Amino acid sequence: MPRKRQTANPTALGDRADIDARMAFLIEAGKLAGVDRATRIVDGSRVENSAEHSWHLALFALTLGPHAPDGVSIDRVIRMLLLHDLVEIDAGDTPFFAPGSEDTAAQDAAECRAADRLFGLLPVEQARAFRALWDEFEAAETPDARFAKSLDRFQPPNLNLANGGGSWAEFGVDEDRLRERLGPRISRGAPTLWDWLSPKIADFFAKRRAD
Amino acid sequence: MPRKRQTANPTALGDRADIDARMAFLIEAGKLAGVDRATRIVDGSRVENSAEHSWHLALFALTLGPHAPDGVSIDRVIRMLLLHDLVEIDAGDTPFFAPGSEDTAAQDAAECRAADRLFGLLPVEQARAFRALWDEFEAAETPDARFAKSLDRFQPPNLNLANGGGSWAEFGVDEDRLRERLGPRISRGAPTLWDWLSPKIADFFAKRRAD
């Protein structure tokens, strides 16, 4: 196969060196399957890992796209969601309702260092593109990033509802705390989905109080 | 929230009924995390499941997009890869090198029934769109489907190379059998990636023969 001319332009790396870099990133990314989350999978048999969570979220985006606010690009949202948790390979996952999880400064710094290292494995042009998508997701200011962030908050309570309460029981989360922390975060980027979820949460806790 | 008028047109289902259907699909889809594959994850500690495999493949498409043949739409490839293994929830995974894996008629029929059931959970319009993407992937005739299929064959040998041989040893696969079955399938949709992988496979087996 003809090799392209090697220059300072990363797109002009030879095929072999260019694929070497992309594959080093992809093999390192595979470690995301070893990062456990607090939420349990739909049948409740074990906790979810961040790789399968990322797939499930991307499928949420594809399937619930018609309920995204106007102007959202589902393909960009999917790209963000495929990348959004990679930093956990170095920085780990912080459960949303874990004690101290609202003080995020140290975790944010660890995630930035992780992004530097992981995206730094890639050819420069793609490293910049992936980092820009991840920064956009984290800042949660564009409609695409807001919808992506809202899906990231919307999926776990749906797993918990499917498996009988899951991580809510483990972290002693009651309905008020759940609504206070989840409601604004889901409704900011996906108001239709929060309107759908809210009565299901009410039903779940009403039934638990009645038991 | 205003409810849309209910008519025979599925896009005009009320929001609640429409999201109910999409969420029934997404919760059922979550079972893909319970389908084990033959290939081991990058650190070799356990076998991969089809949910995390689907995420990894979508990330392969996003990262290796610059090496796709001209005219491939990476966003369509990603959508295909997010959906491609869902049928395994009912039909299970057939390891590529398992005895009898070349006789695919019974497996194909089981996968068709699974696609009918799973995509049938969705509102009609989306069921048709997802089924069309899955059929396109299975037929492997368009450039997008060929690239997606080639990635599905390209990822496992890379995991095996990362973890020291993995499922090749388990199924007694030698270099000739690997080249004969993998080479044409990867090079058909992603010739640059096969040209990159081929010498790595040669090195791996040369080293194993020398040990």
mmCIF file of C-alpha atoms in Angstrom, chain A residues 1 4 14-20 22-23 25-34 41-43 46 49-52 54-56 58-60 62-67 74-76 78-79 81-83 86 122 126 130 133 154-155 158-159 162 191-193 195-197 199-200, chain B residues 1 4 14-20 22-23 25-34 41-43 46 49-52 54-56 58-60 62-67 74-76 78-79 81-83 86 122 126 130 133 154-155 158-159 162 191-193 195-197 199-200:
data_model
loop_
_atom_site.group_PDB
_atom_site.id
_atom_site.type_symbol
_atom_site.label_atom_id
_atom_site.label_comp_id
_atom_site.label_asym_id
_atom_site.label_seq_id
_atom_site.Cartn_x
_atom_site.Cartn_y
_atom_site.Cartn_z
ATOM 1 C CA MET A 1 0.000 0.000 0.000
ATOM 2 C CA LYS A 4 1.612 8.965 2.415
ATOM 3 C CA GLY A 14 1.682 7.201 6.906
ATOM 4 C CA ASP A 15 -1.286 4.825 7.126
ATOM 5 C CA ARG A 16 0.603 2.488 9.430
ATOM 6 C CA ALA A 17 1.666 5.135 11.973
ATOM 7 C CA ASP A 18 -1.739 6.799 11.849
ATOM 8 C CA ILE A 19 -3.605 3.527 12.480
ATOM 9 C CA ASP A 20 -1.063 2.592 15.187
ATOM 10 C CA ARG A 22 -5.785 5.272 16.655
ATOM 11 C CA MET A 23 -5.551 1.607 17.687
ATOM 12 C CA PHE A 25 -6.353 4.721 21.798
ATOM 13 C CA LEU A 26 -9.030 2.104 20.998
ATOM 14 C CA ILE A 27 -7.296 -0.667 22.948
ATOM 15 C CA GLU A 28 -6.788 1.672 25.928
ATOM 16 C CA ALA A 29 -10.464 2.708 25.608
ATOM 17 C CA GLY A 30 -11.436 -0.959 25.984
ATOM 18 C CA LYS A 31 -10.527 -0.630 29.675
ATOM 19 C CA LEU A 32 -13.829 1.219 30.158
ATOM 20 C CA ALA A 33 -15.420 -2.253 30.412
ATOM 21 C CA GLY A 34 -13.567 -2.578 33.733
ATOM 22 C CA ILE A 41 -28.320 -3.618 34.886
ATOM 23 C CA VAL A 42 -31.980 -4.171 33.970
ATOM 24 C CA ASP A 43 -32.267 -7.635 35.545
ATOM 25 C CA ARG A 46 -24.885 -7.104 38.808
ATOM 26 C CA ASN A 49 -20.003 -0.960 33.725
ATOM 27 C CA SER A 50 -19.272 2.293 31.940
ATOM 28 C CA ALA A 51 -18.752 0.695 28.495
ATOM 29 C CA GLU A 52 -22.185 -0.934 28.368
ATOM 30 C CA SER A 54 -22.184 4.265 27.090
ATOM 31 C CA TRP A 55 -23.740 1.918 24.508
ATOM 32 C CA HIS A 56 -27.119 2.025 26.257
ATOM 33 C CA ALA A 58 -26.146 6.097 22.662
ATOM 34 C CA LEU A 59 -29.118 3.829 21.934
ATOM 35 C CA PHE A 60 -31.298 6.069 24.148
ATOM 36 C CA LEU A 62 -31.005 7.204 18.762
ATOM 37 C CA THR A 63 -34.372 5.901 20.003
ATOM 38 C CA LEU A 64 -35.602 9.003 21.851
ATOM 39 C CA GLY A 65 -34.330 11.471 19.246
ATOM 40 C CA PRO A 66 -37.866 12.500 18.223
ATOM 41 C CA HIS A 67 -38.326 13.785 21.800
ATOM 42 C CA ILE A 74 -28.714 13.230 17.329
ATOM 43 C CA ASP A 75 -25.564 12.093 15.523
ATOM 44 C CA ARG A 76 -23.473 14.651 17.457
ATOM 45 C CA ILE A 78 -24.314 9.958 19.961
ATOM 46 C CA ARG A 79 -20.671 10.881 19.314
ATOM 47 C CA LEU A 81 -22.082 9.835 24.512
ATOM 48 C CA LEU A 82 -19.646 7.318 23.011
ATOM 49 C CA LEU A 83 -16.795 9.443 24.409
ATOM 50 C CA LEU A 86 -13.674 7.515 28.793
ATOM 51 C CA LEU A 122 -4.629 9.967 19.023
ATOM 52 C CA GLN A 126 -8.606 13.750 16.010
ATOM 53 C CA PHE A 130 -12.631 14.387 20.485
ATOM 54 C CA LEU A 133 -16.706 17.144 21.942
ATOM 55 C CA PHE A 154 -32.382 9.848 32.618
ATOM 56 C CA GLN A 155 -31.070 6.311 31.994
ATOM 57 C CA ASN A 158 -35.089 3.926 34.424
ATOM 58 C CA LEU A 159 -32.771 1.016 35.253
ATOM 59 C CA ALA A 162 -36.858 -1.739 36.012
ATOM 60 C CA PRO A 191 -38.173 18.368 29.402
ATOM 61 C CA THR A 192 -40.507 15.897 27.667
ATOM 62 C CA LEU A 193 -38.592 12.977 29.176
ATOM 63 C CA ASP A 195 -42.521 14.954 32.313
ATOM 64 C CA TRP A 196 -42.768 11.279 31.336
ATOM 65 C CA LEU A 197 -40.534 10.016 34.166
ATOM 66 C CA PRO A 199 -45.184 10.299 37.573
ATOM 67 C CA LYS A 200 -43.373 6.945 37.338
ATOM 68 C CA MET B 1 -47.891 18.979 28.515
ATOM 69 C CA LYS B 4 -50.834 15.315 20.316
ATOM 70 C CA GLY B 14 -49.471 11.098 22.439
ATOM 71 C CA ASP B 15 -46.075 11.778 24.016
ATOM 72 C CA ARG B 16 -46.779 9.389 26.890
ATOM 73 C CA ALA B 17 -47.756 6.412 24.735
ATOM 74 C CA ASP B 18 -44.957 7.105 22.279
ATOM 75 C CA ILE B 19 -42.290 7.278 25.021
ATOM 76 C CA ASP B 20 -43.815 4.202 26.715
ATOM 77 C CA ARG B 22 -39.601 3.534 23.032
ATOM 78 C CA MET B 23 -38.735 2.907 26.691
ATOM 79 C CA PHE B 25 -37.668 -1.245 23.705
ATOM 80 C CA LEU B 26 -34.756 0.432 25.522
ATOM 81 C CA ILE B 27 -35.279 -1.536 28.739
ATOM 82 C CA GLU B 28 -35.541 -4.791 26.764
ATOM 83 C CA ALA B 29 -32.392 -3.763 24.834
ATOM 84 C CA GLY B 30 -30.563 -3.489 28.173
ATOM 85 C CA LYS B 31 -30.570 -7.305 28.276
ATOM 86 C CA LEU B 32 -27.753 -7.229 25.692
ATOM 87 C CA ALA B 33 -25.407 -6.711 28.666
ATOM 88 C CA GLY B 34 -26.256 -10.295 29.644
ATOM 89 C CA ILE B 41 -11.857 -7.964 27.048
ATOM 90 C CA VAL B 42 -8.515 -6.167 26.617
ATOM 91 C CA ASP B 43 -7.054 -7.221 29.987
ATOM 92 C CA ARG B 46 -13.314 -12.114 31.496
ATOM 93 C CA ASN B 49 -20.560 -9.023 26.478
ATOM 94 C CA SER B 50 -22.437 -7.834 23.396
ATOM 95 C CA ALA B 51 -23.417 -4.448 24.896
ATOM 96 C CA GLU B 52 -19.846 -3.358 25.601
ATOM 97 C CA SER B 54 -21.354 -2.710 20.504
ATOM 98 C CA TRP B 55 -20.000 0.396 22.258
ATOM 99 C CA HIS B 56 -16.414 -0.512 21.398
ATOM 100 C CA ALA B 58 -19.137 2.271 17.501
ATOM 101 C CA LEU B 59 -16.012 3.906 18.920
ATOM 102 C CA PHE B 60 -13.918 2.009 16.337
ATOM 103 C CA LEU B 62 -15.793 7.020 15.016
ATOM 104 C CA THR B 63 -12.015 6.733 15.497
ATOM 105 C CA LEU B 64 -11.110 4.879 12.305
ATOM 106 C CA GLY B 65 -13.502 6.830 10.093
ATOM 107 C CA PRO B 66 -10.647 8.497 8.166
ATOM 108 C CA HIS B 67 -9.635 4.997 7.010
ATOM 109 C CA ILE B 74 -19.678 7.201 9.667
ATOM 110 C CA ASP B 75 -22.832 8.346 11.463
ATOM 111 C CA ARG B 76 -24.898 5.716 9.604
ATOM 112 C CA ILE B 78 -22.419 4.019 14.069
ATOM 113 C CA ARG B 79 -26.219 3.725 14.048
ATOM 114 C CA LEU B 81 -23.357 -0.875 14.989
ATOM 115 C CA LEU B 82 -25.448 0.315 17.946
ATOM 116 C CA LEU B 83 -28.288 -1.929 16.684
ATOM 117 C CA LEU B 86 -29.681 -6.665 19.561
ATOM 118 C CA LEU B 122 -41.172 0.457 18.900
ATOM 119 C CA GLN B 126 -39.037 3.836 14.107
ATOM 120 C CA PHE B 130 -34.286 0.355 12.733
ATOM 121 C CA LEU B 133 -30.720 -0.448 9.133
ATOM 122 C CA PHE B 154 -11.647 -6.354 12.885
ATOM 123 C CA GLN B 155 -12.227 -5.666 16.588
ATOM 124 C CA ASN B 158 -7.300 -6.823 18.041
ATOM 125 C CA LEU B 159 -8.625 -7.813 21.473
ATOM 126 C CA ALA B 162 -3.954 -7.311 23.170
ATOM 127 C CA PRO B 191 -8.914 -2.906 3.032
ATOM 128 C CA THR B 192 -6.589 -0.416 4.755
ATOM 129 C CA LEU B 193 -7.362 -1.968 8.138
ATOM 130 C CA ASP B 195 -3.335 -4.337 5.416
ATOM 131 C CA TRP B 196 -2.501 -2.926 8.861
ATOM 132 C CA LEU B 197 -3.629 -6.021 10.785
ATOM 133 C CA PRO B 199 1.539 -8.309 9.562
ATOM 134 C CA LYS B 200 0.539 -8.103 13.247
#
